[in-house]
PDB file of C-alpha atoms in Angstrom:
ATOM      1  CA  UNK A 586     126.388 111.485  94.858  1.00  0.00           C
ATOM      2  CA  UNK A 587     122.615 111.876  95.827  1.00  0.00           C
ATOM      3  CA  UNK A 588     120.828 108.600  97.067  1.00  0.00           C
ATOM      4  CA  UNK A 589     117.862 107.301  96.335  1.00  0.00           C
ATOM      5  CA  UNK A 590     115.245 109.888  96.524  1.00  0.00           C
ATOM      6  CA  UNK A 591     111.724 108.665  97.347  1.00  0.00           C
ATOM      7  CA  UNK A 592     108.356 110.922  97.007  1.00  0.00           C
ATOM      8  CA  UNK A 593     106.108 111.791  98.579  1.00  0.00           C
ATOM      9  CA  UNK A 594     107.444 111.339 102.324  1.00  0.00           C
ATOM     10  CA  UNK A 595     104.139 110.426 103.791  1.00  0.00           C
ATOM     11  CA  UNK A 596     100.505 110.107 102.472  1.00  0.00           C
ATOM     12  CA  UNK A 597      96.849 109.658 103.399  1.00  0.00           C
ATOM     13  CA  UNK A 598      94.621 108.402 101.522  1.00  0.00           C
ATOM     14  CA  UNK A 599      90.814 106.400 101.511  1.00  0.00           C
ATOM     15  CA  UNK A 600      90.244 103.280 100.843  1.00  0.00           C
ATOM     16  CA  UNK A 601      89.392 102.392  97.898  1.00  0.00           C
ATOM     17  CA  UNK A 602      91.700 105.489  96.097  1.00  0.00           C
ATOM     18  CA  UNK A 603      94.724 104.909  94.159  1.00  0.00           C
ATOM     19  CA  UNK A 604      98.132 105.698  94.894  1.00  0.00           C
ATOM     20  CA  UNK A 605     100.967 106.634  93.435  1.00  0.00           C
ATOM     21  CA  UNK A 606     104.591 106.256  94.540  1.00  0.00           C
ATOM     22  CA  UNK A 607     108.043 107.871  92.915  1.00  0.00           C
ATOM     23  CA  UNK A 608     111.412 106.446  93.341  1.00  0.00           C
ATOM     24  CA  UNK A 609     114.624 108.075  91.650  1.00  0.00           C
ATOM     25  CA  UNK A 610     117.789 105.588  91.810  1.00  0.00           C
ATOM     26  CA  UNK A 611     121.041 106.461  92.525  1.00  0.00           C
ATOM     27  CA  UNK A 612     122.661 107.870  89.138  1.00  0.00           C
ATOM     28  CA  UNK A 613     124.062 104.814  86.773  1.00  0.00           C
ATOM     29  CA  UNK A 614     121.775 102.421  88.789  1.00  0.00           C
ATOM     30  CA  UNK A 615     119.676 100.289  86.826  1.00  0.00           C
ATOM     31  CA  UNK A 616     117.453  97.928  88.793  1.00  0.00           C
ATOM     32  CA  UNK A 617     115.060  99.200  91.153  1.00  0.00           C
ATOM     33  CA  UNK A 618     113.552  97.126  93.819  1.00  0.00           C
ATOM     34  CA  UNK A 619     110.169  97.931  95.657  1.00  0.00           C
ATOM     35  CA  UNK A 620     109.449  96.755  99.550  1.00  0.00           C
ATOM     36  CA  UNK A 621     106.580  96.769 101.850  1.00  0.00           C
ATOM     37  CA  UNK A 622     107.314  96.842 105.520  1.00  0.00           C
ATOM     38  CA  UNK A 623     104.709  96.265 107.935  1.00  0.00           C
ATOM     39  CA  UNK A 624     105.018  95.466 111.703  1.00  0.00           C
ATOM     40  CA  UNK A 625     103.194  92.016 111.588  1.00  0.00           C
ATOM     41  CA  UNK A 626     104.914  90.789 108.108  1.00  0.00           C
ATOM     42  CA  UNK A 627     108.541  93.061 108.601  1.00  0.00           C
ATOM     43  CA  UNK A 628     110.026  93.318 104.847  1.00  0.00           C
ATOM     44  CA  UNK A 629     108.320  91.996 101.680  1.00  0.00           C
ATOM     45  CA  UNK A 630     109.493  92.017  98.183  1.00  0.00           C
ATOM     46  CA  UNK A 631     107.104  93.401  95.396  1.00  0.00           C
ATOM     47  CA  UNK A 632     108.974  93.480  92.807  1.00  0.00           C
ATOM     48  CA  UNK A 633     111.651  94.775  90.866  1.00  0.00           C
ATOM     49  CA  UNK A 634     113.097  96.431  87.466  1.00  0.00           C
ATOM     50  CA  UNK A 635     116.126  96.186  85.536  1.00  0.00           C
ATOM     51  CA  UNK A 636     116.218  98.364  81.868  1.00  0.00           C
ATOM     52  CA  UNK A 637     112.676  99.489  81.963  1.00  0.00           C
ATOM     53  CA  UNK A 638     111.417  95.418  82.370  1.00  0.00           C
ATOM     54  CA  UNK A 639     110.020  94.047  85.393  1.00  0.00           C
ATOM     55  CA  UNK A 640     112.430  90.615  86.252  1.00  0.00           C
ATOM     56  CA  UNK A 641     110.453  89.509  89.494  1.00  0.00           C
ATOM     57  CA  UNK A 642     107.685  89.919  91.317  1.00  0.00           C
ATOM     58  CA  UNK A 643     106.655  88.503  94.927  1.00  0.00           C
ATOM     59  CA  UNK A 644     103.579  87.045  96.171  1.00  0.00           C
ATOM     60  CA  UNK A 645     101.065  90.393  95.826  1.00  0.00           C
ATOM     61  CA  UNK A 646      97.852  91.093  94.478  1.00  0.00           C
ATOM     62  CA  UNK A 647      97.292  92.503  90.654  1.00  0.00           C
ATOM     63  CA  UNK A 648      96.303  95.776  92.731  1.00  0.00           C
ATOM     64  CA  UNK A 649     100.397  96.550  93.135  1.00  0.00           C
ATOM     65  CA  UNK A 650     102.203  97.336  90.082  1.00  0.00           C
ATOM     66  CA  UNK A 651     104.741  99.474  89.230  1.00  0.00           C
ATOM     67  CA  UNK A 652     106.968 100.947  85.834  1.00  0.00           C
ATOM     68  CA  UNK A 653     110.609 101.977  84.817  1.00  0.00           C
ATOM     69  CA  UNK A 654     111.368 104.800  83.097  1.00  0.00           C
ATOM     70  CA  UNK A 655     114.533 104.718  80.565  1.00  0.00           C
ATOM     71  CA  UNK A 656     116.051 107.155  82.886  1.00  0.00           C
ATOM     72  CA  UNK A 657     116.014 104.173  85.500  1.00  0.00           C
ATOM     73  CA  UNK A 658     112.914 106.187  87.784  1.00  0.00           C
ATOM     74  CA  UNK A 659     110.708 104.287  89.038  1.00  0.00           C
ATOM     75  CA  UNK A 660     106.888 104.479  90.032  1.00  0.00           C
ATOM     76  CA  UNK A 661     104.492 101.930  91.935  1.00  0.00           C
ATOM     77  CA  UNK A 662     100.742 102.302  91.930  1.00  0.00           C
ATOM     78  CA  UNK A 663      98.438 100.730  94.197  1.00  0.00           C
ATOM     79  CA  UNK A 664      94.873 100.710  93.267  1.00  0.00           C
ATOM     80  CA  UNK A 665      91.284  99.844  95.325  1.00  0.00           C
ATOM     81  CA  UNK A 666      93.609 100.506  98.426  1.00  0.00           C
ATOM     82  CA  UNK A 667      92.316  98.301 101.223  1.00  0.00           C
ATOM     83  CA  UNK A 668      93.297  99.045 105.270  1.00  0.00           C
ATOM     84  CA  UNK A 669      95.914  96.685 104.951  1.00  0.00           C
ATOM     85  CA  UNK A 670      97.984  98.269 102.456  1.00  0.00           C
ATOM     86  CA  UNK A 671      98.637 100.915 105.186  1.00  0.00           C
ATOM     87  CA  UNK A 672     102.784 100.289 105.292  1.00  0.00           C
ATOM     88  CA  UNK A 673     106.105 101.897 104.649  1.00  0.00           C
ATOM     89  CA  UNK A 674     107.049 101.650 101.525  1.00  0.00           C
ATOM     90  CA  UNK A 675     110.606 101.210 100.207  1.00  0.00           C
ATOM     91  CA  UNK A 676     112.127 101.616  96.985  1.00  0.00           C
ATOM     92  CA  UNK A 677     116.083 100.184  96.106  1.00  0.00           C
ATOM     93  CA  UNK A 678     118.521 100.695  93.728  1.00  0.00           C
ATOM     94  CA  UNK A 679     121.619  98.408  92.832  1.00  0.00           C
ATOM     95  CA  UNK A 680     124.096  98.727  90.166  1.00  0.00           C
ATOM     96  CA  UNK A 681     123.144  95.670  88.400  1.00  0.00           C
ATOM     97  CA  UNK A 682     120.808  92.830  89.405  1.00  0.00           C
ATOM     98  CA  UNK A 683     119.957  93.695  92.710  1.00  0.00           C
ATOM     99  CA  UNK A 684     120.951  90.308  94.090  1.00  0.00           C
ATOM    100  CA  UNK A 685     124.463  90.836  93.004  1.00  0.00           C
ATOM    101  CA  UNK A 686     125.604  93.904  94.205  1.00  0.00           C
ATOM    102  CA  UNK A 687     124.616  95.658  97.085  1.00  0.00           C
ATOM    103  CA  UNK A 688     121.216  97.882  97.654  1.00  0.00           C
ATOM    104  CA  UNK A 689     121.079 101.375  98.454  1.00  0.00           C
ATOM    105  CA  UNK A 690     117.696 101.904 100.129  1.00  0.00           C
ATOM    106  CA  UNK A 691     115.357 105.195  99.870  1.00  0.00           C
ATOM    107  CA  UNK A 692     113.864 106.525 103.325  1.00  0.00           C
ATOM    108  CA  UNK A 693     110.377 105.132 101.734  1.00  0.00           C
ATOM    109  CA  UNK A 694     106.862 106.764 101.809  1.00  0.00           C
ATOM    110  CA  UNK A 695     104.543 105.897 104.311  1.00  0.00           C
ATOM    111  CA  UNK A 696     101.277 105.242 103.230  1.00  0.00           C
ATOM    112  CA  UNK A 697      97.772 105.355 105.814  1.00  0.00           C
ATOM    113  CA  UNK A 698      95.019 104.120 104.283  1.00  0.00           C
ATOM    114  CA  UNK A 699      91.903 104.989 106.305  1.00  0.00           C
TER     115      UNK A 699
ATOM    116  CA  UNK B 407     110.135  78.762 100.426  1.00  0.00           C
ATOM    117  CA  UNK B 408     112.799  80.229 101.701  1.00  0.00           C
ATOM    118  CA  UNK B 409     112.440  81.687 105.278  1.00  0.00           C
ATOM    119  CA  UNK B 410     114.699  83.718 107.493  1.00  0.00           C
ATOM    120  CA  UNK B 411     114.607  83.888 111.174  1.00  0.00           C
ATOM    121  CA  UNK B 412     116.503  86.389 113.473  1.00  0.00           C
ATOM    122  CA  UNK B 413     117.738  85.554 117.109  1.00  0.00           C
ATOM    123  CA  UNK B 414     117.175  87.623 119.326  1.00  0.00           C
ATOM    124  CA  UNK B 415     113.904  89.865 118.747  1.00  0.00           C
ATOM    125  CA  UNK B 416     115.462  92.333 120.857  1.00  0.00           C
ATOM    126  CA  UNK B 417     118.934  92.822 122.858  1.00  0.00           C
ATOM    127  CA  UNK B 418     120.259  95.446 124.649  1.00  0.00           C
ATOM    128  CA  UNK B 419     123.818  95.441 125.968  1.00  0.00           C
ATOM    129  CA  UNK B 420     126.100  98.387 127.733  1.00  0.00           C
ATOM    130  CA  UNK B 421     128.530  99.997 125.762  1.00  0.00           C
ATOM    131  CA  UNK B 422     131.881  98.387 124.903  1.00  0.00           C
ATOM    132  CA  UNK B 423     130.696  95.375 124.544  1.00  0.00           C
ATOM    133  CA  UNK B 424     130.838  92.664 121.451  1.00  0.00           C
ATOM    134  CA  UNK B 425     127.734  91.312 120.947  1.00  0.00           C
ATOM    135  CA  UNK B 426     126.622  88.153 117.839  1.00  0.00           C
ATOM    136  CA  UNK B 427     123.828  88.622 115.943  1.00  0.00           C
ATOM    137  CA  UNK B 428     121.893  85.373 114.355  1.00  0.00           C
ATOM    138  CA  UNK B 429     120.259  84.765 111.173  1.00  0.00           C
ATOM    139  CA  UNK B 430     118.727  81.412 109.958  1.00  0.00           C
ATOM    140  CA  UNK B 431     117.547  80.328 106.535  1.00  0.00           C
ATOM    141  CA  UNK B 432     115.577  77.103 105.905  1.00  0.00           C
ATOM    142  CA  UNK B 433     117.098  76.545 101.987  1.00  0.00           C
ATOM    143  CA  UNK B 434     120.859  77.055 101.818  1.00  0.00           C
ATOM    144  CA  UNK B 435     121.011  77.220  97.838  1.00  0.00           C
ATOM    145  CA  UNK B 436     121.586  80.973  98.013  1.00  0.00           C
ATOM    146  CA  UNK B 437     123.452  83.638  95.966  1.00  0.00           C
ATOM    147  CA  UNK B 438     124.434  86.085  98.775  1.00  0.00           C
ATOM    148  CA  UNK B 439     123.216  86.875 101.946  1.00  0.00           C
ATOM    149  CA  UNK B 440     123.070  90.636 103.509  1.00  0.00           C
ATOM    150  CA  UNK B 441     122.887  92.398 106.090  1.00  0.00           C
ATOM    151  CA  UNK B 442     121.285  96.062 106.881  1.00  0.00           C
ATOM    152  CA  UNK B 443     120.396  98.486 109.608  1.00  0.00           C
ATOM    153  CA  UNK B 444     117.586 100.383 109.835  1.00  0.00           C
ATOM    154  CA  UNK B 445     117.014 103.674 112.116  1.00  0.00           C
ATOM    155  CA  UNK B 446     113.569 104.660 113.343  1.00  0.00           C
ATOM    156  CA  UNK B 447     111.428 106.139 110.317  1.00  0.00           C
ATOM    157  CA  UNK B 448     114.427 105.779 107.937  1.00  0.00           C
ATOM    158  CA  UNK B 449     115.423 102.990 105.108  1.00  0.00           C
ATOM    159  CA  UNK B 450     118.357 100.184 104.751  1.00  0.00           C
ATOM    160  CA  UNK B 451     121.378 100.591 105.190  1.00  0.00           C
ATOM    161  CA  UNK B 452     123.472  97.990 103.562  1.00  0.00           C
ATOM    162  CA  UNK B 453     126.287  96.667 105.666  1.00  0.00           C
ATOM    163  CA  UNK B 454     127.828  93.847 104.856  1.00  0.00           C
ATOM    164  CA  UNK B 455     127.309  91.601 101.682  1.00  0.00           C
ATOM    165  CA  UNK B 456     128.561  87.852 101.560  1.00  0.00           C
ATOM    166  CA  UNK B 457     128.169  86.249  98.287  1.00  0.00           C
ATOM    167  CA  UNK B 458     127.515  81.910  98.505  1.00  0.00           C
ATOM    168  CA  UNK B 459     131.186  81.313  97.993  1.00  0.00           C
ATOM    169  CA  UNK B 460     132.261  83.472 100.534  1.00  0.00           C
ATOM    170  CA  UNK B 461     132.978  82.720 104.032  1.00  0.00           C
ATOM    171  CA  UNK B 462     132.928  85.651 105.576  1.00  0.00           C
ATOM    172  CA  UNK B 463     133.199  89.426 104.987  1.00  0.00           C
ATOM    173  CA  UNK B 464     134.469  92.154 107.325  1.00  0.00           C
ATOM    174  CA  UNK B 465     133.994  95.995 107.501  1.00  0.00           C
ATOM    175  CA  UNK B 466     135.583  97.761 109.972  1.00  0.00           C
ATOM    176  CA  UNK B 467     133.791  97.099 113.655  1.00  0.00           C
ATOM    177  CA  UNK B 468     131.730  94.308 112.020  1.00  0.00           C
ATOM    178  CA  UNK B 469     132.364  91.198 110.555  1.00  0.00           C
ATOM    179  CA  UNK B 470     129.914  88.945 109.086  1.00  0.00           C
ATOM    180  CA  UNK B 471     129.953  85.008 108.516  1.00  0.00           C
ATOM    181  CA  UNK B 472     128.112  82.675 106.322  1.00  0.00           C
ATOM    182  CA  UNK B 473     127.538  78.795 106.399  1.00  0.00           C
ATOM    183  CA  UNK B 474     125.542  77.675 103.910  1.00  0.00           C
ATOM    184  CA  UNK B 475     125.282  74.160 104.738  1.00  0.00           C
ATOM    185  CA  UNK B 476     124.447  75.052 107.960  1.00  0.00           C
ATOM    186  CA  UNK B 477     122.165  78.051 106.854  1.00  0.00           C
ATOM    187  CA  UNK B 478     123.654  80.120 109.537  1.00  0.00           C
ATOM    188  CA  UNK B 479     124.659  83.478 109.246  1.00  0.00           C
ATOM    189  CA  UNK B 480     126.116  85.636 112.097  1.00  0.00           C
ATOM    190  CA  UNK B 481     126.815  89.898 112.191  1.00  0.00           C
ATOM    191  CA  UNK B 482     129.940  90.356 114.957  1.00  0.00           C
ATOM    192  CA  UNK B 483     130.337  93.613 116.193  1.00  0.00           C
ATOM    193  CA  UNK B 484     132.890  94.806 118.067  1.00  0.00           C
ATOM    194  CA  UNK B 485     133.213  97.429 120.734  1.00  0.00           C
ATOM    195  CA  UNK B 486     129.711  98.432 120.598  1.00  0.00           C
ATOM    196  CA  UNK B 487     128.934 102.132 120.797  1.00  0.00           C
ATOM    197  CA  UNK B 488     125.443 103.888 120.714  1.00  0.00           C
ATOM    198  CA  UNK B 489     125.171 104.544 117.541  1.00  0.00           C
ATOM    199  CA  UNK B 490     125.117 101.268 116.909  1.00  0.00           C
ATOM    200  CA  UNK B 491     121.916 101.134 118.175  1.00  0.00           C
ATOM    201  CA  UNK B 492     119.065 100.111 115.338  1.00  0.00           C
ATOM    202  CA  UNK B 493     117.409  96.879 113.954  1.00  0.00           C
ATOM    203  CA  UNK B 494     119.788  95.170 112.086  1.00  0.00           C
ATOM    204  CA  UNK B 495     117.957  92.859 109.397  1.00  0.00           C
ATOM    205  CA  UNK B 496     119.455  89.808 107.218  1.00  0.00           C
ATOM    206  CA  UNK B 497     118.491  89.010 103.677  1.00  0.00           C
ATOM    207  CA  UNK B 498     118.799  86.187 101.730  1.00  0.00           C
ATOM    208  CA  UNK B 499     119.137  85.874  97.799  1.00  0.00           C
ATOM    209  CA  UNK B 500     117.775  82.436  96.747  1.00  0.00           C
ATOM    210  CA  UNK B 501     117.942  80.501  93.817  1.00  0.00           C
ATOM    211  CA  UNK B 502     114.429  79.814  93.656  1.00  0.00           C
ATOM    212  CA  UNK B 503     112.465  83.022  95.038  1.00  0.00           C
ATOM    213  CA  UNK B 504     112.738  86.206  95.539  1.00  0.00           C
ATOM    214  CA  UNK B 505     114.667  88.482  97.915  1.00  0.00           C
ATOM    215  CA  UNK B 506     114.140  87.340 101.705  1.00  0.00           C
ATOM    216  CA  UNK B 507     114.102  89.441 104.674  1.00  0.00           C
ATOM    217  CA  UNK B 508     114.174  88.366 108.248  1.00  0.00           C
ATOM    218  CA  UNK B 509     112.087  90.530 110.902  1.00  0.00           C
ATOM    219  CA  UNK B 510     115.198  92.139 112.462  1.00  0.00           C
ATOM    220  CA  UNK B 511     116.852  91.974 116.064  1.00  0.00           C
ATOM    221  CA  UNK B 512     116.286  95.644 117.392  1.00  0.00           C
ATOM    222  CA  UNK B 513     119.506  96.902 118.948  1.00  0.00           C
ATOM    223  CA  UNK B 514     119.939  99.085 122.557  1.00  0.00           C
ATOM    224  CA  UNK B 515     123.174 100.406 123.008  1.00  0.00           C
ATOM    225  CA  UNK B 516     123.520 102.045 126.368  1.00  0.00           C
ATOM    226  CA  UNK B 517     126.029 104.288 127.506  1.00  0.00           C
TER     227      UNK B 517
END
């Protein structure tokens, strides 16, 4: 069974471009979870997707959003990218809620902003 | 607002040897707690999951424990080997917020 699959690896980009990131669950999954990881804040929660609707969101700016497709794919878009959104970012998929069963992590894309 | 805290930052122990790994959380009504490892450059790994009503939950060399009252959580490994070596990171599902992460105890195992 393939895991989760994110693209593109790495990417550089300016600020003040847009971004935008592609996560493919494991097959049968159906909630999707997005991360940031940074060295000063470690692992924060964006948000996450269950059936195509977003069911939580953490403490980020309007600038991070993201979609499910009804094949369960995901995508997260970052726009007016500042210095600081310069991270590794993770996508994760779960069979159900992802708070209920466990989370199968992508290798994540790692995003410079310069 | 739940936090998590992770004790140590940092260890680094010889090989063979079983080693306790410490995770705090400041609001103990939770729905599960987790914990993952995570290789240089790479994602999660999930290890061990311990739902609220669970005291404990064990896979092979590791075993994990939970006390909620407390809001103590602890990742037991046995017989450490080198490729043990990572950051291991806790997680905890509350009630009232979203998913939690702690900042990780990076893991040296030396031969």
């Amino acid at each position: 069974k393939a895991g989760v699959t994110q693209t593109p690896r790495y990417l550089i980009k300016t600020r003040g471009q847009q971004v935008t990131l592609s996560c493919s669950p494991i097959s049968g999954h159906r909630s999707v979870s997005w991360y940031q990881q940074t060295p000063g804040q470690g692992l924060q929660f964006l948000f996450e997707y269950f059936s195509e609707t977003q069911r939580n969101k953490g403490n980020f700016p309007g600038r991070f959003s993201g979609r499910q497709f009804s094949n369960s794919r995901s995508e997260m878009n970052v726009s007016t990218l500042e210095l600081g959104d310069s991270a590794l970012y993770l996508c994760a998929s779960s069979l159900l809620s992802s708070y209920n069963s466990p989370l199968h992590f992508g290798n994540g894309t790692r995003l410079t902003v310069t | 607002k739940q936090e998590v805290t992770q004790i140590p930052a940092a260890l680094s122990v010889p090989e063979g040897e079983n080693l306790v790994l410490n995770c705090s959380f400041t609001d103990s009504a939770i729905y599960n707690l987790q914990w993952f490892r995570q290789d240089p450059g790479k994602g999660l790994t999930s290890l061990l999951l311990i739902q609220s009503s669970q005291r404990e939950q064990t896979s092979g060399r590791l075993n994990a424990s939970l006390d909620k009252s407390s809001g103590r959580s602890t990742l037991y490994i046995a017989a450490s080997q080198p490729g043990d070596s990572a950051t291991y990171l806790c997680a905890v599902d509350s009630r009232d917020s979203t998913l939690t992460f702690g900042k990780g105890t990076m893991l040296l195992v030396s031969p």
